[in-house]
Short mmCIF file of C-alpha atoms and ligand atoms in Angstrom, two decimals:
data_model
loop_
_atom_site.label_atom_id
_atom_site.label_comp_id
_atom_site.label_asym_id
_atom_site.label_seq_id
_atom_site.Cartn_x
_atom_site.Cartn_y
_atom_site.Cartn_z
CA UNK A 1 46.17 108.14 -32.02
CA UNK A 2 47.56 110.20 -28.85
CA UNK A 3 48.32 109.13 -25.76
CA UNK A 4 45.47 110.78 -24.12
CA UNK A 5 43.37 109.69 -27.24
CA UNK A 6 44.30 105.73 -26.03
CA UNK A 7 43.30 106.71 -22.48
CA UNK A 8 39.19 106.32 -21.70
CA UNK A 9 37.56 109.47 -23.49
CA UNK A 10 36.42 111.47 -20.84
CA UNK A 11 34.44 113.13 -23.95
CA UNK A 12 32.60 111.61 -26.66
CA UNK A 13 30.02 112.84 -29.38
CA UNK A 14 28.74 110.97 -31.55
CA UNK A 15 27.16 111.83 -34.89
CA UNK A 16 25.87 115.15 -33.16
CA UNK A 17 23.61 116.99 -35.67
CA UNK A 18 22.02 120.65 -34.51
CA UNK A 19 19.24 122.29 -36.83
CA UNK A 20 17.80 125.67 -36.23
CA UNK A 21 14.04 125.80 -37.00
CA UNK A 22 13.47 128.66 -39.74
CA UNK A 23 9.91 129.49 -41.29
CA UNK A 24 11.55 127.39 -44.48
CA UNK A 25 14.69 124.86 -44.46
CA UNK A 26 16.48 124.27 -41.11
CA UNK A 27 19.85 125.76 -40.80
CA UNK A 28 22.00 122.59 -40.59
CA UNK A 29 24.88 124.54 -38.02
CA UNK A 30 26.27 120.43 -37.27
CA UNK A 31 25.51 118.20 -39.21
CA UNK A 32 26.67 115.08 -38.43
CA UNK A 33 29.59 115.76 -35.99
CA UNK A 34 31.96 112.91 -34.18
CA UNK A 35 34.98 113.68 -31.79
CA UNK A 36 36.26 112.24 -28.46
CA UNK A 37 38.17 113.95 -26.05
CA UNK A 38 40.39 112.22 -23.70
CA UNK A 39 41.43 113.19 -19.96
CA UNK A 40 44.38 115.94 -19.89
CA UNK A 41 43.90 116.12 -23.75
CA UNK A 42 42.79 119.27 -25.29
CA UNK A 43 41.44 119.37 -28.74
CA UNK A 44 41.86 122.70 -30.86
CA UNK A 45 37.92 122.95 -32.74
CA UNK A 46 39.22 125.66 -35.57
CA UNK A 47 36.92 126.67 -38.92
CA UNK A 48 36.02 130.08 -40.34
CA UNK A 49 33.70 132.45 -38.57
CA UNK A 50 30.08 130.68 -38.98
CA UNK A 51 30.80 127.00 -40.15
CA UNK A 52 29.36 125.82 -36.71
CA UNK A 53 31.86 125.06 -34.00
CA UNK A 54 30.32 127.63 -31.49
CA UNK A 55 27.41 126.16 -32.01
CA UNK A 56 28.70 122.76 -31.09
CA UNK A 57 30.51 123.89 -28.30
CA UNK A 58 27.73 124.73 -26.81
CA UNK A 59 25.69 122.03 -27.88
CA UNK A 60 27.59 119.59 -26.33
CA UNK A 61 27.04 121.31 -22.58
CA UNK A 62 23.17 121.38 -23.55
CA UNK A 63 23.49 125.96 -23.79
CA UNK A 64 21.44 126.33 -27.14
CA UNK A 65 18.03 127.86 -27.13
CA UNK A 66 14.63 125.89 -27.45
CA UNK A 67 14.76 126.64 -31.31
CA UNK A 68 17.48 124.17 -31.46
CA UNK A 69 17.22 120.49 -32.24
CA UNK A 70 19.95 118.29 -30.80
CA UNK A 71 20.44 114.52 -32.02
CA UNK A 72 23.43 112.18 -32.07
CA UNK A 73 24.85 111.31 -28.64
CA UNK A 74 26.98 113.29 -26.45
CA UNK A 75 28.60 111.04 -23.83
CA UNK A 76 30.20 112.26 -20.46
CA UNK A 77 32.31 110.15 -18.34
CA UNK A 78 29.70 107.19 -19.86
CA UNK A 79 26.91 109.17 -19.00
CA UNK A 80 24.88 110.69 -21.93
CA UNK A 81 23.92 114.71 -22.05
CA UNK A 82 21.79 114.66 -25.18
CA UNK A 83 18.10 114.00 -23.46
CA UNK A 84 18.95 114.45 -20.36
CA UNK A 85 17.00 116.19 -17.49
CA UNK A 86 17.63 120.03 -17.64
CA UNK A 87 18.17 120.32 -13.88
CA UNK A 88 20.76 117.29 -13.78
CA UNK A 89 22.41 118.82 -16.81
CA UNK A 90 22.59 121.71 -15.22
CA UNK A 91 24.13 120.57 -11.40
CA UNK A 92 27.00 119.31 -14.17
CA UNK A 93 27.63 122.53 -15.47
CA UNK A 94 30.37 123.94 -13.19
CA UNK A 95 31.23 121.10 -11.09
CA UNK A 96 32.06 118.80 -13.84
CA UNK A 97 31.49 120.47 -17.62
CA UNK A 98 32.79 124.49 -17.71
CA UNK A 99 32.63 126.70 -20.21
CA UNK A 100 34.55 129.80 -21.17
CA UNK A 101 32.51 132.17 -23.22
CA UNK A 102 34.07 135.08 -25.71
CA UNK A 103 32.67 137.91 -24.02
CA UNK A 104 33.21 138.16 -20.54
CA UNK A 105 31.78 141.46 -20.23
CA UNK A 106 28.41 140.16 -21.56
CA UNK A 107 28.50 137.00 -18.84
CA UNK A 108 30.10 139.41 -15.35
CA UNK A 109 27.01 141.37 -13.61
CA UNK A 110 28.35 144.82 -14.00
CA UNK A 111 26.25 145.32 -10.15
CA UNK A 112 27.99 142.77 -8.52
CA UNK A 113 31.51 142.59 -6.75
CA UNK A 114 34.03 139.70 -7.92
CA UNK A 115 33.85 138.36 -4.50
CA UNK A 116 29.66 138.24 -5.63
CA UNK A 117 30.58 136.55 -8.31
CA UNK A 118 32.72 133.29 -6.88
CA UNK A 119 29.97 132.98 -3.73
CA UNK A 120 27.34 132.47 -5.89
CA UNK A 121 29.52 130.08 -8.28
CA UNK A 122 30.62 128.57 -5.46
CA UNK A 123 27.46 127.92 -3.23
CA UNK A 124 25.31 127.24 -6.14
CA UNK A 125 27.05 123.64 -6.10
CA UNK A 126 28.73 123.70 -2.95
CA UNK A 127 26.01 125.04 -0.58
CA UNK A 128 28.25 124.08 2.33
CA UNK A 129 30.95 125.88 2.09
CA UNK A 130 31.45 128.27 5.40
CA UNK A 131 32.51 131.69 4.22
CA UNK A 132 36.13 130.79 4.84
CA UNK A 133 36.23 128.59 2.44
CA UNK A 134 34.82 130.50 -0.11
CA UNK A 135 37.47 133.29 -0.11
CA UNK A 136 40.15 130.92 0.12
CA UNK A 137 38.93 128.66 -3.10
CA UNK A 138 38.23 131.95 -4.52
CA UNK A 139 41.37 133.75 -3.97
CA UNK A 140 43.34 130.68 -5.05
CA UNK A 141 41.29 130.64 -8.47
CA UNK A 142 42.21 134.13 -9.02
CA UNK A 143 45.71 134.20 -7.78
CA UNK A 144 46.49 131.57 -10.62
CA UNK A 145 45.09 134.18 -12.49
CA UNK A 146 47.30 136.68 -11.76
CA UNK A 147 44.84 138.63 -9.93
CA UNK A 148 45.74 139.98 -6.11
CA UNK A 149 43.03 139.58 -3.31
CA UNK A 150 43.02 143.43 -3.65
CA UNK A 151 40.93 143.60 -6.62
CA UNK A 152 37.98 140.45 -4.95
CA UNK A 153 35.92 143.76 -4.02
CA UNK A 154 35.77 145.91 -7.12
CA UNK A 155 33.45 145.58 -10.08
CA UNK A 156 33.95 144.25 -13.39
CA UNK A 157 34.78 147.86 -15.02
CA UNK A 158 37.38 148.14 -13.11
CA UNK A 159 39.26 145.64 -15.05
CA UNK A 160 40.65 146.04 -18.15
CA UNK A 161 39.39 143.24 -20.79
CA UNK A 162 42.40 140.95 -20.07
CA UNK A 163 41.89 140.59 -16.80
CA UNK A 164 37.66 140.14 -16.98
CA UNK A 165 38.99 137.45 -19.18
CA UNK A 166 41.03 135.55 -16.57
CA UNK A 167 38.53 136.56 -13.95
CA UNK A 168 35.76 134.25 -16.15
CA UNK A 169 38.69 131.81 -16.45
CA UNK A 170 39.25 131.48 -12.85
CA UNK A 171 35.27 131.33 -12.19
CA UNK A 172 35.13 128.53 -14.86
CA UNK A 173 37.69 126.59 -12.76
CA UNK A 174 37.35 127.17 -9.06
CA UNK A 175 34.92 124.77 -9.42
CA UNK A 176 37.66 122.25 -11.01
CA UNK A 177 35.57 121.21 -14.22
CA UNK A 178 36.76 117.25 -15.51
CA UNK A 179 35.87 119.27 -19.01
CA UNK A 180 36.66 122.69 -20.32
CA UNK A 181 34.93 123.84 -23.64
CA UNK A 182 36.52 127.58 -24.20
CA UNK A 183 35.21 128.86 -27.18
CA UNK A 184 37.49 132.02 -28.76
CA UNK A 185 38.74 132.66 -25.00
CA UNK A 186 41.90 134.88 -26.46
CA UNK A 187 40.47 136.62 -29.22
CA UNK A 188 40.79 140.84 -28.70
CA UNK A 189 43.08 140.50 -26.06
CA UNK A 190 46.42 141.19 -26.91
CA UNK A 191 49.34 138.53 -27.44
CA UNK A 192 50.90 138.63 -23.76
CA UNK A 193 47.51 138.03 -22.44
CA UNK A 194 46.87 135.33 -24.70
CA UNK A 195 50.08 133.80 -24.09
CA UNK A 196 49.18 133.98 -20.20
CA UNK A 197 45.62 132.46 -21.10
CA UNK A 198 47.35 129.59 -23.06
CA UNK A 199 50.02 129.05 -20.36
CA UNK A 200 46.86 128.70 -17.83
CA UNK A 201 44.92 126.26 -20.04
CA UNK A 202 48.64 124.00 -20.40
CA UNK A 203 49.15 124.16 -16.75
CA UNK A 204 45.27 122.91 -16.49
CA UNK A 205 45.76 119.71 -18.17
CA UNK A 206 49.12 118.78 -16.68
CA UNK A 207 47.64 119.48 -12.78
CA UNK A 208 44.24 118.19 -13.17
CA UNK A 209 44.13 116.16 -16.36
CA UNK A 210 41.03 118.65 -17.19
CA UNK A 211 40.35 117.65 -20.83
CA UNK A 212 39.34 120.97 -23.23
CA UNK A 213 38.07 121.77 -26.05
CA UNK A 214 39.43 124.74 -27.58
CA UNK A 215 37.08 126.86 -29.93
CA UNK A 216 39.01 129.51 -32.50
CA UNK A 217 39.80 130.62 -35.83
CA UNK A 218 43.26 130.74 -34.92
CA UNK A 219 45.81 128.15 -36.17
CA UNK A 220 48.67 129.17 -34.80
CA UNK A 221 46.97 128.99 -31.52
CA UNK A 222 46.26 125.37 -32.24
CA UNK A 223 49.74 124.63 -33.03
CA UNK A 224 51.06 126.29 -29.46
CA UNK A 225 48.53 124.48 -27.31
CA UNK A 226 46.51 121.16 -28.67
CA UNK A 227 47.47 117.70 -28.77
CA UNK A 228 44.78 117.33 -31.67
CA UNK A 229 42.89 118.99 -33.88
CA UNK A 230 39.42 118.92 -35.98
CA UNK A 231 39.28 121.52 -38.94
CA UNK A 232 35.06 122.13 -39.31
CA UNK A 233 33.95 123.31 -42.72
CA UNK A 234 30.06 124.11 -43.05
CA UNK A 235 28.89 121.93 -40.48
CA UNK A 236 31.47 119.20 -40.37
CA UNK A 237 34.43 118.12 -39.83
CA UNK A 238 36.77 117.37 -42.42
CA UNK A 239 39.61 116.43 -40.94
CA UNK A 240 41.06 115.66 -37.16
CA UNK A 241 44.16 114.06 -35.94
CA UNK A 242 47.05 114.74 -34.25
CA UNK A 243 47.88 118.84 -34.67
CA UNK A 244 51.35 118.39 -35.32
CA UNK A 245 50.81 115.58 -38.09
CA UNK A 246 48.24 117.13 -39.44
CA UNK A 247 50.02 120.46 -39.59
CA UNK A 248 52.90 119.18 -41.13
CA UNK A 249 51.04 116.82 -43.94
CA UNK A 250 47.35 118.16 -44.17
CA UNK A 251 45.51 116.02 -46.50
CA UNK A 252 42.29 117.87 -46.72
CA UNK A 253 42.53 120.68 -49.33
CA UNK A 254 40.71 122.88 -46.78
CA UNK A 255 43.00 122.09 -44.29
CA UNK A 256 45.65 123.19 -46.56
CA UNK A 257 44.22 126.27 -47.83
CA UNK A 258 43.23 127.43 -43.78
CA UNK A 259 47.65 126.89 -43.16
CA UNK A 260 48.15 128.81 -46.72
CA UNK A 261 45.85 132.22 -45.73
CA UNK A 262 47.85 131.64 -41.69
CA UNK A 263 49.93 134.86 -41.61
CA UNK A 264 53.46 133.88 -40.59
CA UNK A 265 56.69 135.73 -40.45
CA UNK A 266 57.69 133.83 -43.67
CA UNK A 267 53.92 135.31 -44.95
CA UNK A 268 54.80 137.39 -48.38
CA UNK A 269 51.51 139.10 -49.63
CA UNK A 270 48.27 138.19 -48.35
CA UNK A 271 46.68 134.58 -49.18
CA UNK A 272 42.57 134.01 -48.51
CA UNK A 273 40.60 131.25 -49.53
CA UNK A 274 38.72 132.18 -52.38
CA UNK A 275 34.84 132.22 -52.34
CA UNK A 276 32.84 132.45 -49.10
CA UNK A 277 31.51 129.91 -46.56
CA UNK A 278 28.43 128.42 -48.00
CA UNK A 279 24.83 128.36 -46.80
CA UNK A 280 24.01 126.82 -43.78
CA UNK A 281 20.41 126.61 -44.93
CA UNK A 282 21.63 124.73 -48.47
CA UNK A 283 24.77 123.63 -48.57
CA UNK A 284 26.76 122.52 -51.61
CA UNK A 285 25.23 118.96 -52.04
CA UNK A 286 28.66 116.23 -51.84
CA UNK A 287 31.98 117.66 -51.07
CA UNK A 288 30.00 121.17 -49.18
CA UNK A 289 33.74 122.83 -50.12
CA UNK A 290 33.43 121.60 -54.17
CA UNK A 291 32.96 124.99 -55.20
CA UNK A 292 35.74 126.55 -52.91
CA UNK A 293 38.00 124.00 -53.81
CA UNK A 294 41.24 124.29 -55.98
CA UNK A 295 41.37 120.58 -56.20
CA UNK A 296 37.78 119.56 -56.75
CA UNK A 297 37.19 116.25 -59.50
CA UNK A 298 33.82 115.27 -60.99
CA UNK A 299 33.02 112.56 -58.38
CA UNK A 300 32.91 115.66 -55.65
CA UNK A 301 29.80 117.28 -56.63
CA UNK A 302 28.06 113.96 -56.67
CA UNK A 303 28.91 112.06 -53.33
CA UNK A 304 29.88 113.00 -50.28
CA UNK A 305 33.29 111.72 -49.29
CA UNK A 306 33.77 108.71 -46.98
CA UNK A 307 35.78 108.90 -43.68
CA UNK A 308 39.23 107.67 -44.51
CA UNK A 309 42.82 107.65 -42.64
CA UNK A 310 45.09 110.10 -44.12
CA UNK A 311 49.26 109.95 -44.35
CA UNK A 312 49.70 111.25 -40.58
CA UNK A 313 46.93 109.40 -38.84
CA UNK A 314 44.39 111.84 -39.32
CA UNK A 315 40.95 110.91 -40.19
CA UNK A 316 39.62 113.08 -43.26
CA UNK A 317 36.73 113.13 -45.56
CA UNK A 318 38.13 114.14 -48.84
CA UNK A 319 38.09 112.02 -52.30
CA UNK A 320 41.62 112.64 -52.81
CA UNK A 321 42.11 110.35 -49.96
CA UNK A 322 40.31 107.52 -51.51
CA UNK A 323 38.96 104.69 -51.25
CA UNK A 324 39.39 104.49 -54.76
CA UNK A 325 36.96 101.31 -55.21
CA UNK A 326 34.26 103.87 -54.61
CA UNK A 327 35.23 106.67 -56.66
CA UNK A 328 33.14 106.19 -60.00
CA UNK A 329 34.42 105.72 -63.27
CA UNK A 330 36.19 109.29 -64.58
CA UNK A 331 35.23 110.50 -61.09
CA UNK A 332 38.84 111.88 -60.42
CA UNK A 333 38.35 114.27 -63.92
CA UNK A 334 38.52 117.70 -62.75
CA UNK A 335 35.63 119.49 -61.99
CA UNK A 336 35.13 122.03 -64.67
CA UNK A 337 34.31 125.12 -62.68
CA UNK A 338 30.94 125.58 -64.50
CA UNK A 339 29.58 122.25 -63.24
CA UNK A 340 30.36 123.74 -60.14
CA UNK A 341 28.09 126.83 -61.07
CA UNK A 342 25.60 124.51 -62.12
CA UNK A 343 25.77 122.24 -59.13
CA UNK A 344 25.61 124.93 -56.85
CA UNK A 345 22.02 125.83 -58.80
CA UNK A 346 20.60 122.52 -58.68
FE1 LIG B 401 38.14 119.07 -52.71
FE2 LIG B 401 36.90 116.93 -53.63
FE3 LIG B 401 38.32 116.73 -51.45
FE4 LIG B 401 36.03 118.06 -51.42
S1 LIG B 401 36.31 115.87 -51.76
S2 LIG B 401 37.90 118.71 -50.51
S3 LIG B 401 36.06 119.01 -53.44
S4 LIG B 401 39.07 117.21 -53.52
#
């Protein structure tokens, strides 16, 4: 456990589940999610594209649409979001919960002027504020940034995509958010922005003990700026713990294969997981990575694994991992790969 892990969670969900109402099954985007979050911790959420961490990103701030179904318990500073008032919930986003979204263009009014921008922010919770005050927050916000108090009057297009990036950054945190979920916040920007964004994010926790939760695909990002991480396959997560123990000793075979297809300067060829993520709709019943994975035994397309402690801490839900008194007899055969086929049928 971290050190900011053994400090009060500022963040906790609880068995979090989301469903998406369809005309037939529900799509199951979380199924069953738990994490905690402590203050000046940040987290590093990583899966492949679709397995459901945007989803609970946004879930846990109450963003989805009404088509959504939220259950499980998402606790803030001991007060719980799931069920809550819309309007409260909604006074807490800013203040106290921010989020950064992947596409700044889509969230900055292409009609209005920065300086438009960080009033309304601004007043929207802090109606007070004399106009003073405003500019100064607001030029503070961006100067972190890296952005002069030349640009506060021009419109977002005249910024290039790095720097409508750090201007949603420093809107997200003029308001000085206890939380920060920033889902993909680097991706198509190149590396010396990203590097800047990351520096931002580390300077974030060490100031203000903001705790975030970091949303990509990208380990290597991960293993630059987290304290922990929770690997999500279809819908769950399979393993969390601290990054660099988990890096070093993964024990979930996803886990594994995510650090395996990671290009790296030592990289020779190009790996990929084999297969595709599954069906969010019908998932692989058990293990949901069976049929993906190069270590699946019998006993994985018949029961879901059990939350267990691996070598460096980490909690994982893999049978490899045990506990053994559960794992029926010739469970830990391999799994020939047309039981798989015919698993994946049933
Ligand atoms: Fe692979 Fe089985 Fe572990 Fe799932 S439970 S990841 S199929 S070994």
């Amino acid at each position: 456990m971290s050190a900011a892990e053994e400090n009060a969670a500022i963040l906790e969900v609880a068995d979090m589940r989301v469903w998406y109402g369809t005309r037939g099954d529900p799509v199951r985007a979380v199924d069953g999610v738990s994490f905690s979050i402590g203050a000046g911790e940040t987290l590093g959420l990583v899966g492949e594209s679709g397995c459901g961490k945007s989803t609970l990103g946004r879930g846990t701030l109450g963003l989805l649409p009404p088509m959504a179904s939220v259950s499980g318990s998402v606790r803030y500073d001991g007060r719980e979001l799931v069920g809550m008032d819309p309007k409260e919930l909604r006074d807490m986003r800013g203040p106290e919960l921010g989020l950064i979204f992947q596409e700044p263009m889509t969230r900055l009014d292409p009609l209005q002027t920065i300086e438009k921008h960080f009033r309304e922010t601004l007043r929207t919770h802090e109606p007070d504020l004399d106009d003073d005050e405003v500019r100064r927050r607001s030029l503070e916000a961006l100067a972190g940034m890296g952005i002069p108090p030349t640009r506060f009057k021009q419109y977002p297009h005249e910024f290039s995509g790095g720097m409508r990036q750090r201007i949603m950054i420093a809107l997200a945190l003029v308001l000085n958010p206890k939380v920060l979920i920033a889902d993909e916040p680097t991706t198509a920007l190149d590396v010396i922005v990203e590097a800047q964004i990351l520096g931002i994010l580390a300077d974030l926790r060490r100031n203000f003990d903001t705790a975030v939760l970091l949303i990509t695909h990208n380990l290597g990002i991960v293993a630059e700026a987290c304290d922990r991480v929770a690997v999500m396959y279809a819908g769950e997560i399979v393993e969390q713990g601290d990054a660099r123990e988990v890096f070093a000793e993964p024990a979930h075979p996803y886990t594994r294969e995510l650090l395996r297809a990671t290009i790296s300067l030592e990289t020779t060829g190009l790996n990929y997981i084999d297969g595709a993520p599954p069906s969010l709709i019908d998932p692989p019943p058990a293990c949901r990575f069976h049929p993906r994975c190069p270590n699946a035994m019998a006993v994985c397309a018949e029961l879901a694994p059990e939350e267990t402690t691996g070598g460096g801490g980490q909690r994982v839900r893999c049978w490899l991992n045990g506990p053994e008194e559960r794992i029926p007899e010739g469970g830990r055969e391999p799994l020939e790969r047309e039981e798989i086929a015919a698993a994946e049928e049933a």
